């Protein structure tokens, strides 16, 4: 039986346990055997994107050690998954490293591309704006990016469309960055906040009640702006919506 | 001054930022419409990228072929290893012909060489004949965009500039009146110029031709009237064969402005009778960049500006915030190659969203090169020691799961209990305009230990 290792990104573990719980429950509902290695911490991206990849080598090695034995490593984060697949090329390419680079996938990718079971039923009777997080969208190709000339597709939209009662809103700028960008949010605070304000505004103008996405980090940034400005919106990870039934009220 | 500081200054005027962002996004939308009429767009990008890679792999041979053919056509070919040599060559040609006044069409290479101030210092009047460039020249500012040099200027500001310098009556920003005034003004300058300077978009090795693309026909106006023509070309602008040209002209205009083709695509081969045609081939750091494997593809750039139009950071921080001749994403990977210390903040002026790489008509992996520069810059320069220490400590903490969980628990408790002023103060950059997440009562791992103990 397929054995899945659940990777919970550092900030999700500490600040958004509900997202990890929703991801875990989704996989369990599908009947998978899921484990959570207790010694996991982070994929190493915060240091690497800040220019200190060299200080993340041991963090990356710990990730490999924690997850090398699973058939798939599933995470509720396109960004971390992108980092593992793309930037673990700096480690020595042992069979373990090659395995985790091949098998680390985002929950949406897993559900669409690697899972042959029917999704558990879910309902979410709200107007939802999809934030296409860049690392999933352009890095892992979760969908056609707006710059590219090709047949449109979006695995995240496809998943959300299967949710009962959901109404997906269209945005003026379908896949513009929200401005989080890890330490970019600090180093370029002014630009980052302005980008975030503009993204949130696009969702509001188009009548969204909830912003969803595959990366809690983008959502955390936009939530920070929403709460400071007391805007009538909330953020939820795609896993939470897919795991949502009548019994659950949307968590705030 | 670093990019974040300059960007903050620009962002202080939010209405202006919104206007700047919308203007450039409008160009990006025009580009999208134009390329989506083109089913083979992605194949064309791939083809262009391959032609550029191939050319760069044999640049020496193609340059020799190009020089040989250009000379055979009657063009006088010069080589400049850097900006100083380039400017000296231009000046010596002007001295030889007693040139006093010149008209110049748009050339980012001459900007890179700081040619205008050099010539002005030597008493030569330089008139930029591209309208946008003329506007920033009158305003004594550098261009803020490589295709739309005055995109940061509002019409009313241009109106004021024209009133002051061209003595036009107030037009209330009417673009027809402003354009007519510029046309009249530039016509006088074209008529009186002793020489005309242009940049070069493409040089063709097979024939020795070179190609200049403008939307105003100003390059043609200049060189058709003046007895001396000088064209300055970066050595990376070379393409091997005549038939390759169509690949690039189709990509250039669509990516730049959403036009199907640039209004004037002028091909120069030999001088008119009685006139001289000079071509200066300029290195100025290009062969050094060619030698850096990770960054080599940055030399594919055809200067369409699409990465600037699409970049969410450029649109909100303005071209001048980069303080570099080539701003935006492509400038942020080219500039550190010239002066890593001066431009050390540019590779960090990106959220790494990757839109630049997807929009690039010659498939430069811009966002990947930004990532590489970040690693190289933190190794080579000792700036921001506080960031270095915090990154080293964070890296250490992530290798100690128990400490990571203890630190997380402590942090969450502190965040929940501390008074607001202790959390939101000047040390907390995040909290300036954003709330921190509300700390949950338990982490996921704590929840998991309680609820799924036997699983594992």
Short mmCIF file of C-alpha atoms in Angstrom, two decimals, chain B residues 77 128 166 251 392:
data_model
loop_
_atom_site.label_atom_id
_atom_site.label_comp_id
_atom_site.label_asym_id
_atom_site.label_seq_id
_atom_site.Cartn_x
_atom_site.Cartn_y
_atom_site.Cartn_z
CA UNK B 77 34.12 48.97 -38.95
CA UNK B 128 17.92 62.57 -28.96
CA UNK B 166 10.33 74.50 -26.86
CA UNK B 251 9.14 38.47 -31.63
CA UNK B 392 22.96 31.33 9.65
#
